[in-house]
Amino acid sequence: MSIIIHFSPYKIFVPILLLLAINIPVCAEKKSGPIPVVKLFQTFTAGSDSCIIPFSRAGNLILIRAKADTTEGNFILDTGAPGLVLNITYFRNYPVTTDTQEEQSGITGTVLAVKKTEVGKLVFDCVSSNAITADLVNLGHIENVRGVKIFGLIGLSVLRQFEMIIDYENSLLYLYRIPKKNASSFKSSLLKDASAYNTVPIEIWNNKIVTRTTMAGKKLRLIIDTGAESNMLDSRLPNKIFENVEILRRIKLTGAGDKKVEALYGNLNNLTIGNQNTGSLPVIITNLEKTCLADNSCIDGILGFDFLSLHKIGFNFVNNKMFIWK
């Protein structure tokens, strides 16, 4: 079976069967120098301390209404993107610069230069950010698959001052602004009953959420990605990991330039995050070497919608914690 990948600098979109898009994040690579650290509490203006945002879905992608300067529409909530990404179709009149020190690459090895611009103001509900740098990409492939206008992606750096809780069952996004004072002890009202959820440590790596776990004696580093519609494992992992995978079929992923890579599709069992077993999760297995950074730091896999939607799930991006409801 051959599956076409619609490539963008942040995601590789794989339409399967009834327009099921499997969305795979790729890493922004700096050719030299350290990864920049996001400065918290710097760009957000005063406003409500919390908000509840109803969201819709395009497939399994979360859509929220946001406004970049005077342009308003659907933006994908995408923690797999490092920051704000704008669809160049609707922002083509913005001034563009090209970052020669940064590039994006995907699993087929395709490399693209990074085009950047600046937005005067980004607003969605209680979030308001001024003078924010954005990447410009063509998101037409998502629009074509999903049949909806997508104006951009809201990535992790936009949310770094917040506690965020996603309730997929009721299509609600909870955001709580974490105050500078007592930030280390902050908990929203939804987290008062500590017996209702498990707390799992996370890391922010290259502006992406990473959690660590162990399977079959192997330590794994996994990206948590709200913009991924399926899960993924690196095929270079030890064979003992794949003893926990029920392989259903072999597939081919086709990237930019019709370059193809082989992959396997199946169900992953016995994965534990924190102290919770995830049960059986659909997974794609392919070589993720091309998504590694220049210092050879790599991820072992991605956890997307099939994991995130199992329970109500939350994140504190200041204290680096994930909350998984029981």
mmCIF file of C-alpha atoms in Angstrom:
data_model
loop_
_atom_site.group_PDB
_atom_site.id
_atom_site.type_symbol
_atom_site.label_atom_id
_atom_site.label_comp_id
_atom_site.label_asym_id
_atom_site.label_seq_id
_atom_site.Cartn_x
_atom_site.Cartn_y
_atom_site.Cartn_z
ATOM 1 C CA MET A 1 0.000 0.000 0.000
ATOM 2 C CA SER A 2 1.387 3.406 -0.976
ATOM 3 C CA ILE A 3 0.391 6.455 1.061
ATOM 4 C CA ILE A 4 1.087 10.011 -0.075
ATOM 5 C CA ILE A 5 2.542 12.418 2.453
ATOM 6 C CA HIS A 6 1.587 16.067 2.120
ATOM 7 C CA PHE A 7 4.694 17.808 3.442
ATOM 8 C CA SER A 8 4.997 21.118 5.251
ATOM 9 C CA PRO A 9 7.959 22.382 7.270
ATOM 10 C CA TYR A 10 6.282 21.293 10.497
ATOM 11 C CA LYS A 11 4.136 18.319 9.612
ATOM 12 C CA ILE A 12 3.935 15.449 7.227
ATOM 13 C CA PHE A 13 0.274 14.742 6.464
ATOM 14 C CA VAL A 14 -0.682 11.241 5.392
ATOM 15 C CA PRO A 15 -4.255 10.789 4.130
ATOM 16 C CA ILE A 16 -5.386 7.214 4.815
ATOM 17 C CA LEU A 17 -8.656 5.684 3.617
ATOM 18 C CA LEU A 18 -11.551 8.066 4.404
ATOM 19 C CA LEU A 19 -9.355 11.180 4.509
ATOM 20 C CA LEU A 20 -7.872 10.107 7.831
ATOM 21 C CA ALA A 21 -4.799 12.333 8.060
ATOM 22 C CA ILE A 22 -1.849 11.047 10.013
ATOM 23 C CA ASN A 23 0.138 14.061 11.073
ATOM 24 C CA ILE A 24 3.838 13.698 11.857
ATOM 25 C CA PRO A 25 5.877 16.531 13.384
ATOM 26 C CA VAL A 26 9.386 17.295 12.292
ATOM 27 C CA CYS A 27 12.057 19.202 14.133
ATOM 28 C CA ALA A 28 13.352 22.669 13.334
ATOM 29 C CA GLU A 29 17.107 22.369 13.011
ATOM 30 C CA LYS A 30 19.566 25.115 13.755
ATOM 31 C CA LYS A 31 22.717 24.655 11.724
ATOM 32 C CA SER A 32 24.792 26.063 14.549
ATOM 33 C CA GLY A 33 24.401 27.551 18.001
ATOM 34 C CA PRO A 34 22.171 26.630 20.951
ATOM 35 C CA ILE A 35 18.415 26.221 20.822
ATOM 36 C CA PRO A 36 16.855 29.525 21.984
ATOM 37 C CA VAL A 37 15.071 29.490 25.322
ATOM 38 C CA VAL A 38 11.578 30.952 25.434
ATOM 39 C CA LYS A 39 11.357 33.894 27.832
ATOM 40 C CA LEU A 40 8.255 33.460 29.950
ATOM 41 C CA PHE A 41 5.972 36.344 30.976
ATOM 42 C CA GLN A 42 7.403 38.606 28.312
ATOM 43 C CA THR A 43 5.004 38.976 25.392
ATOM 44 C CA PHE A 44 1.547 38.502 26.873
ATOM 45 C CA THR A 45 -0.607 41.472 27.729
ATOM 46 C CA ALA A 46 -2.919 41.832 30.681
ATOM 47 C CA GLY A 47 -6.312 40.181 30.457
ATOM 48 C CA SER A 48 -8.499 37.543 32.014
ATOM 49 C CA ASP A 49 -6.633 35.042 34.159
ATOM 50 C CA SER A 50 -8.506 32.119 32.632
ATOM 51 C CA CYS A 51 -10.818 31.162 29.805
ATOM 52 C CA ILE A 52 -12.791 28.204 28.516
ATOM 53 C CA ILE A 53 -12.596 27.944 24.732
ATOM 54 C CA PRO A 54 -15.009 25.699 22.797
ATOM 55 C CA PHE A 55 -13.231 24.069 19.895
ATOM 56 C CA SER A 56 -14.264 22.272 16.733
ATOM 57 C CA ARG A 57 -12.340 19.562 14.939
ATOM 58 C CA ALA A 58 -11.140 18.959 11.415
ATOM 59 C CA GLY A 59 -10.700 15.224 11.555
ATOM 60 C CA ASN A 60 -8.848 14.894 14.840
ATOM 61 C CA LEU A 61 -7.187 18.310 14.662
ATOM 62 C CA ILE A 62 -8.305 20.901 17.228
ATOM 63 C CA LEU A 63 -9.519 24.149 15.617
ATOM 64 C CA ILE A 64 -9.858 27.374 17.589
ATOM 65 C CA ARG A 65 -10.779 30.848 16.405
ATOM 66 C CA ALA A 66 -7.898 33.311 16.552
ATOM 67 C CA LYS A 67 -7.054 36.690 15.106
ATOM 68 C CA ALA A 68 -3.643 37.685 13.755
ATOM 69 C CA ASP A 69 -3.698 41.455 13.307
ATOM 70 C CA THR A 70 -6.918 41.931 11.259
ATOM 71 C CA THR A 71 -7.162 38.402 9.868
ATOM 72 C CA GLU A 72 -9.448 36.037 11.793
ATOM 73 C CA GLY A 73 -10.216 32.364 11.261
ATOM 74 C CA ASN A 74 -9.461 28.759 12.194
ATOM 75 C CA PHE A 75 -6.074 27.964 13.711
ATOM 76 C CA ILE A 76 -4.912 24.458 14.635
ATOM 77 C CA LEU A 77 -3.816 23.972 18.238
ATOM 78 C CA ASP A 78 -0.486 22.311 17.561
ATOM 79 C CA THR A 79 1.994 21.648 20.365
ATOM 80 C CA GLY A 80 4.204 19.913 17.783
ATOM 81 C CA ALA A 81 4.910 23.311 16.188
ATOM 82 C CA PRO A 82 7.480 25.386 18.098
ATOM 83 C CA GLY A 83 5.595 28.682 17.751
ATOM 84 C CA LEU A 84 3.131 30.596 15.616
ATOM 85 C CA VAL A 85 2.832 29.438 12.010
ATOM 86 C CA LEU A 86 0.825 31.392 9.432
ATOM 87 C CA ASN A 87 -0.666 30.104 6.187
ATOM 88 C CA ILE A 88 1.038 32.205 3.521
ATOM 89 C CA THR A 89 -2.150 32.066 1.425
ATOM 90 C CA TYR A 90 -3.786 34.583 3.785
ATOM 91 C CA PHE A 91 -0.676 36.510 4.821
ATOM 92 C CA ARG A 92 1.094 36.824 1.463
ATOM 93 C CA ASN A 93 1.396 40.626 1.764
ATOM 94 C CA TYR A 94 3.459 40.435 4.947
ATOM 95 C CA PRO A 95 7.200 41.186 4.692
ATOM 96 C CA VAL A 96 9.262 38.001 4.561
ATOM 97 C CA THR A 97 12.753 37.218 5.796
ATOM 98 C CA THR A 98 14.613 33.926 5.333
ATOM 99 C CA ASP A 99 16.556 32.479 8.248
ATOM 100 C CA THR A 100 19.715 31.014 6.684
ATOM 101 C CA GLN A 101 20.696 29.468 10.024
ATOM 102 C CA GLU A 102 17.508 27.439 10.338
ATOM 103 C CA GLU A 103 15.957 24.714 8.229
ATOM 104 C CA GLN A 104 13.129 22.186 8.416
ATOM 105 C CA SER A 105 13.494 18.554 7.419
ATOM 106 C CA GLY A 106 11.143 15.581 7.387
ATOM 107 C CA ILE A 107 11.364 11.799 7.463
ATOM 108 C CA THR A 108 12.184 11.609 3.738
ATOM 109 C CA GLY A 109 15.085 14.036 4.196
ATOM 110 C CA THR A 110 13.468 16.981 2.398
ATOM 111 C CA VAL A 111 14.976 20.286 3.534
ATOM 112 C CA LEU A 112 13.236 23.644 3.236
ATOM 113 C CA ALA A 113 14.369 27.154 4.135
ATOM 114 C CA VAL A 114 12.428 28.885 6.897
ATOM 115 C CA LYS A 115 10.473 32.001 5.916
ATOM 116 C CA LYS A 116 9.572 34.343 8.755
ATOM 117 C CA THR A 117 7.449 37.418 9.333
ATOM 118 C CA GLU A 118 6.143 39.393 12.296
ATOM 119 C CA VAL A 119 2.563 39.812 13.513
ATOM 120 C CA GLY A 120 1.622 42.926 15.438
ATOM 121 C CA LYS A 121 -0.905 41.120 17.629
ATOM 122 C CA LEU A 122 -2.248 37.596 18.061
ATOM 123 C CA VAL A 123 -5.469 37.164 20.035
ATOM 124 C CA PHE A 124 -7.640 34.209 20.968
ATOM 125 C CA ASP A 125 -9.923 34.581 23.959
ATOM 126 C CA CYS A 126 -7.784 35.311 27.065
ATOM 127 C CA VAL A 127 -4.493 35.045 25.151
ATOM 128 C CA SER A 128 -3.061 38.214 23.655
ATOM 129 C CA SER A 129 0.496 38.474 22.380
ATOM 130 C CA ASN A 130 2.200 41.473 20.811
ATOM 131 C CA ALA A 131 5.019 41.644 18.253
ATOM 132 C CA ILE A 132 5.241 37.898 17.750
ATOM 133 C CA THR A 133 7.509 36.278 15.161
ATOM 134 C CA ALA A 134 5.788 33.720 12.919
ATOM 135 C CA ASP A 135 6.866 31.225 10.286
ATOM 136 C CA LEU A 136 5.146 31.428 6.911
ATOM 137 C CA VAL A 137 4.235 28.141 5.195
ATOM 138 C CA ASN A 138 1.689 26.876 2.706
ATOM 139 C CA LEU A 139 -0.990 24.898 4.580
ATOM 140 C CA GLY A 140 -3.077 24.225 1.473
ATOM 141 C CA HIS A 141 -2.535 20.459 1.778
ATOM 142 C CA ILE A 142 -4.392 20.406 5.108
ATOM 143 C CA GLU A 143 -7.178 22.568 3.712
ATOM 144 C CA ASN A 144 -7.581 20.270 0.704
ATOM 145 C CA VAL A 145 -7.779 17.124 2.849
ATOM 146 C CA ARG A 146 -10.057 18.625 5.504
ATOM 147 C CA GLY A 147 -12.186 20.951 3.380
ATOM 148 C CA VAL A 148 -11.784 23.910 5.745
ATOM 149 C CA LYS A 149 -9.751 27.119 5.717
ATOM 150 C CA ILE A 150 -6.741 26.920 8.040
ATOM 151 C CA PHE A 151 -5.145 30.285 8.785
ATOM 152 C CA GLY A 152 -2.284 28.946 10.858
ATOM 153 C CA LEU A 153 -0.950 26.816 13.693
ATOM 154 C CA ILE A 154 -0.747 27.901 17.329
ATOM 155 C CA GLY A 155 2.424 26.303 18.598
ATOM 156 C CA LEU A 156 3.897 25.713 22.007
ATOM 157 C CA SER A 157 5.765 28.968 22.629
ATOM 158 C CA VAL A 158 2.441 30.853 22.435
ATOM 159 C CA LEU A 159 1.161 28.772 25.386
ATOM 160 C CA ARG A 160 4.245 28.729 27.610
ATOM 161 C CA GLN A 161 2.735 31.057 30.242
ATOM 162 C CA PHE A 162 -0.335 28.865 30.721
ATOM 163 C CA GLU A 163 -1.760 25.764 32.256
ATOM 164 C CA MET A 164 -3.787 24.076 29.507
ATOM 165 C CA ILE A 165 -6.392 21.344 29.924
ATOM 166 C CA ILE A 166 -8.007 19.621 26.931
ATOM 167 C CA ASP A 167 -11.399 17.942 27.264
ATOM 168 C CA TYR A 168 -11.913 16.126 23.973
ATOM 169 C CA GLU A 169 -15.206 14.572 25.101
ATOM 170 C CA ASN A 170 -16.844 17.992 25.534
ATOM 171 C CA SER A 171 -14.694 19.859 22.959
ATOM 172 C CA LEU A 172 -13.433 22.378 25.509
ATOM 173 C CA LEU A 173 -10.007 23.928 26.010
ATOM 174 C CA TYR A 174 -9.223 25.389 29.458
ATOM 175 C CA LEU A 175 -6.440 27.972 29.741
ATOM 176 C CA TYR A 176 -5.181 29.407 33.027
ATOM 177 C CA ARG A 177 -2.574 32.127 33.050
ATOM 178 C CA ILE A 178 0.118 31.175 35.573
ATOM 179 C CA PRO A 179 1.111 34.184 37.714
ATOM 180 C CA LYS A 180 4.763 35.038 38.303
ATOM 181 C CA LYS A 181 4.146 35.043 42.020
ATOM 182 C CA ASN A 182 3.782 31.537 43.429
ATOM 183 C CA ALA A 183 4.139 30.052 39.933
ATOM 184 C CA SER A 184 5.818 26.935 41.309
ATOM 185 C CA SER A 185 2.749 26.037 43.397
ATOM 186 C CA PHE A 186 0.043 27.092 40.939
ATOM 187 C CA LYS A 187 -2.886 24.742 40.327
ATOM 188 C CA SER A 188 -6.179 25.603 38.659
ATOM 189 C CA SER A 189 -9.561 24.720 40.132
ATOM 190 C CA LEU A 190 -9.790 21.658 37.888
ATOM 191 C CA LEU A 191 -6.739 20.198 39.638
ATOM 192 C CA LYS A 192 -7.987 20.547 43.209
ATOM 193 C CA ASP A 193 -8.889 16.861 43.479
ATOM 194 C CA ALA A 194 -5.455 15.271 43.122
ATOM 195 C CA SER A 195 -6.965 11.777 43.344
ATOM 196 C CA ALA A 196 -8.732 12.282 39.993
ATOM 197 C CA TYR A 197 -5.579 12.400 37.875
ATOM 198 C CA ASN A 198 -1.969 11.298 37.667
ATOM 199 C CA THR A 199 0.904 13.764 37.396
ATOM 200 C CA VAL A 200 3.673 13.005 34.903
ATOM 201 C CA PRO A 201 6.869 15.081 34.459
ATOM 202 C CA ILE A 202 7.482 16.572 31.023
ATOM 203 C CA GLU A 203 10.348 18.441 29.398
ATOM 204 C CA ILE A 204 10.308 21.258 26.872
ATOM 205 C CA TRP A 205 12.784 20.222 24.165
ATOM 206 C CA ASN A 206 13.230 22.359 21.067
ATOM 207 C CA ASN A 207 9.887 23.997 21.943
ATOM 208 C CA LYS A 208 8.097 20.636 22.007
ATOM 209 C CA ILE A 209 6.542 18.643 24.847
ATOM 210 C CA VAL A 210 8.533 15.527 25.684
ATOM 211 C CA THR A 211 7.742 12.778 28.173
ATOM 212 C CA ARG A 212 9.960 9.867 29.118
ATOM 213 C CA THR A 213 8.963 6.287 29.771
ATOM 214 C CA THR A 214 10.429 2.797 29.709
ATOM 215 C CA MET A 215 9.275 -0.164 27.629
ATOM 216 C CA ALA A 216 10.889 -3.602 27.607
ATOM 217 C CA GLY A 217 13.833 -2.153 29.528
ATOM 218 C CA LYS A 218 14.439 0.588 26.944
ATOM 219 C CA LYS A 219 14.155 4.256 27.931
ATOM 220 C CA LEU A 220 11.985 6.176 25.455
ATOM 221 C CA ARG A 221 11.628 9.890 24.748
ATOM 222 C CA LEU A 222 8.253 10.710 23.185
ATOM 223 C CA ILE A 223 6.831 13.983 21.848
ATOM 224 C CA ILE A 224 3.282 14.863 22.952
ATOM 225 C CA ASP A 225 1.680 16.512 19.913
ATOM 226 C CA THR A 226 -1.875 17.879 19.723
ATOM 227 C CA GLY A 227 -1.343 18.324 15.973
ATOM 228 C CA ALA A 228 -0.667 14.626 15.370
ATOM 229 C CA GLU A 229 -3.619 12.473 14.403
ATOM 230 C CA SER A 230 -1.754 9.226 14.968
ATOM 231 C CA ASN A 231 1.144 7.835 16.966
ATOM 232 C CA MET A 232 4.592 6.952 15.690
ATOM 233 C CA LEU A 233 7.635 4.891 16.722
ATOM 234 C CA ASP A 234 11.163 4.994 15.347
ATOM 235 C CA SER A 235 11.949 1.770 13.480
ATOM 236 C CA ARG A 236 15.530 1.903 14.806
ATOM 237 C CA LEU A 237 14.350 0.996 18.312
ATOM 238 C CA PRO A 238 15.349 -2.442 19.667
ATOM 239 C CA ASN A 239 13.368 -5.474 18.518
ATOM 240 C CA LYS A 240 12.143 -6.054 22.077
ATOM 241 C CA ILE A 241 10.050 -2.871 21.732
ATOM 242 C CA PHE A 242 8.296 -4.216 18.650
ATOM 243 C CA GLU A 243 7.378 -7.426 20.418
ATOM 244 C CA ASN A 244 4.646 -5.192 21.874
ATOM 245 C CA VAL A 245 3.344 -4.192 18.421
ATOM 246 C CA GLU A 246 0.779 -6.154 16.433
ATOM 247 C CA ILE A 247 1.704 -5.422 12.810
ATOM 248 C CA LEU A 248 -1.348 -5.117 10.552
ATOM 249 C CA ARG A 249 0.155 -4.120 7.206
ATOM 250 C CA ARG A 250 3.127 -2.624 5.382
ATOM 251 C CA ILE A 251 2.745 0.847 3.873
ATOM 252 C CA LYS A 252 4.824 3.342 1.881
ATOM 253 C CA LEU A 253 4.980 7.001 2.795
ATOM 254 C CA THR A 254 5.564 9.398 -0.102
ATOM 255 C CA GLY A 255 7.057 12.802 0.702
ATOM 256 C CA ALA A 256 7.979 15.886 -1.249
ATOM 257 C CA GLY A 257 9.425 15.045 -4.650
ATOM 258 C CA ASP A 258 7.688 11.646 -4.605
ATOM 259 C CA LYS A 259 10.481 10.191 -2.476
ATOM 260 C CA LYS A 260 9.152 7.108 -0.678
ATOM 261 C CA VAL A 261 9.978 5.540 2.654
ATOM 262 C CA GLU A 262 8.661 2.253 3.964
ATOM 263 C CA ALA A 263 6.625 2.033 7.151
ATOM 264 C CA LEU A 264 4.572 -0.453 9.126
ATOM 265 C CA TYR A 265 1.116 0.129 10.567
ATOM 266 C CA GLY A 266 -0.190 -1.702 13.621
ATOM 267 C CA ASN A 267 -1.314 -1.577 17.244
ATOM 268 C CA LEU A 268 1.008 -0.763 20.139
ATOM 269 C CA ASN A 269 0.394 -2.545 23.451
ATOM 270 C CA ASN A 270 1.824 -2.255 26.966
ATOM 271 C CA LEU A 271 2.860 1.393 26.741
ATOM 272 C CA THR A 272 2.787 3.077 30.142
ATOM 273 C CA ILE A 273 2.839 6.852 30.651
ATOM 274 C CA GLY A 274 3.354 7.702 34.296
ATOM 275 C CA ASN A 275 1.633 4.787 35.981
ATOM 276 C CA GLN A 276 -1.204 4.515 33.455
ATOM 277 C CA ASN A 277 -1.296 1.823 30.793
ATOM 278 C CA THR A 278 -2.538 3.242 27.493
ATOM 279 C CA GLY A 279 -4.055 -0.022 26.278
ATOM 280 C CA SER A 280 -3.880 -0.684 22.533
ATOM 281 C CA LEU A 281 -2.913 2.320 20.396
ATOM 282 C CA PRO A 282 -2.632 2.538 16.589
ATOM 283 C CA VAL A 283 0.938 3.311 15.546
ATOM 284 C CA ILE A 284 3.080 3.890 12.452
ATOM 285 C CA ILE A 285 6.623 2.543 12.533
ATOM 286 C CA THR A 286 9.224 4.221 10.322
ATOM 287 C CA ASN A 287 12.750 5.583 10.462
ATOM 288 C CA LEU A 288 12.815 8.955 12.267
ATOM 289 C CA GLU A 289 16.529 9.615 11.704
ATOM 290 C CA LYS A 290 15.807 12.527 9.346
ATOM 291 C CA THR A 291 13.979 14.384 12.117
ATOM 292 C CA CYS A 292 17.024 14.454 14.420
ATOM 293 C CA LEU A 293 18.787 17.708 15.228
ATOM 294 C CA ALA A 294 22.340 18.553 14.262
ATOM 295 C CA ASP A 295 23.661 17.404 17.658
ATOM 296 C CA ASN A 296 22.135 13.942 16.970
ATOM 297 C CA SER A 297 19.472 14.411 19.644
ATOM 298 C CA CYS A 298 16.461 12.437 18.479
ATOM 299 C CA ILE A 299 13.034 11.372 19.612
ATOM 300 C CA ASP A 300 11.828 7.787 19.819
ATOM 301 C CA GLY A 301 8.235 8.500 18.820
ATOM 302 C CA ILE A 302 5.167 10.735 18.859
ATOM 303 C CA LEU A 303 1.953 10.486 20.868
ATOM 304 C CA GLY A 304 -0.995 12.187 19.164
ATOM 305 C CA PHE A 305 -4.791 12.178 19.154
ATOM 306 C CA ASP A 306 -5.228 8.460 19.824
ATOM 307 C CA PHE A 307 -3.348 8.917 23.094
ATOM 308 C CA LEU A 308 -4.489 12.427 24.029
ATOM 309 C CA SER A 309 -8.199 11.706 23.615
ATOM 310 C CA LEU A 310 -8.218 8.663 25.917
ATOM 311 C CA HIS A 311 -8.715 10.878 28.976
ATOM 312 C CA LYS A 312 -9.003 14.518 29.893
ATOM 313 C CA ILE A 313 -5.407 15.737 29.777
ATOM 314 C CA GLY A 314 -3.615 18.849 30.992
ATOM 315 C CA PHE A 315 -0.225 20.563 30.945
ATOM 316 C CA ASN A 316 1.538 23.116 33.124
ATOM 317 C CA PHE A 317 4.140 24.609 30.793
ATOM 318 C CA VAL A 318 5.866 26.613 33.544
ATOM 319 C CA ASN A 319 6.354 23.759 36.014
ATOM 320 C CA ASN A 320 6.723 21.113 33.281
ATOM 321 C CA LYS A 321 3.966 18.760 34.387
ATOM 322 C CA MET A 322 1.345 16.712 32.528
ATOM 323 C CA PHE A 323 -1.950 15.683 34.142
ATOM 324 C CA ILE A 324 -3.771 12.587 32.917
ATOM 325 C CA TRP A 325 -7.251 12.012 34.305
ATOM 326 C CA LYS A 326 -8.047 8.471 35.464
#
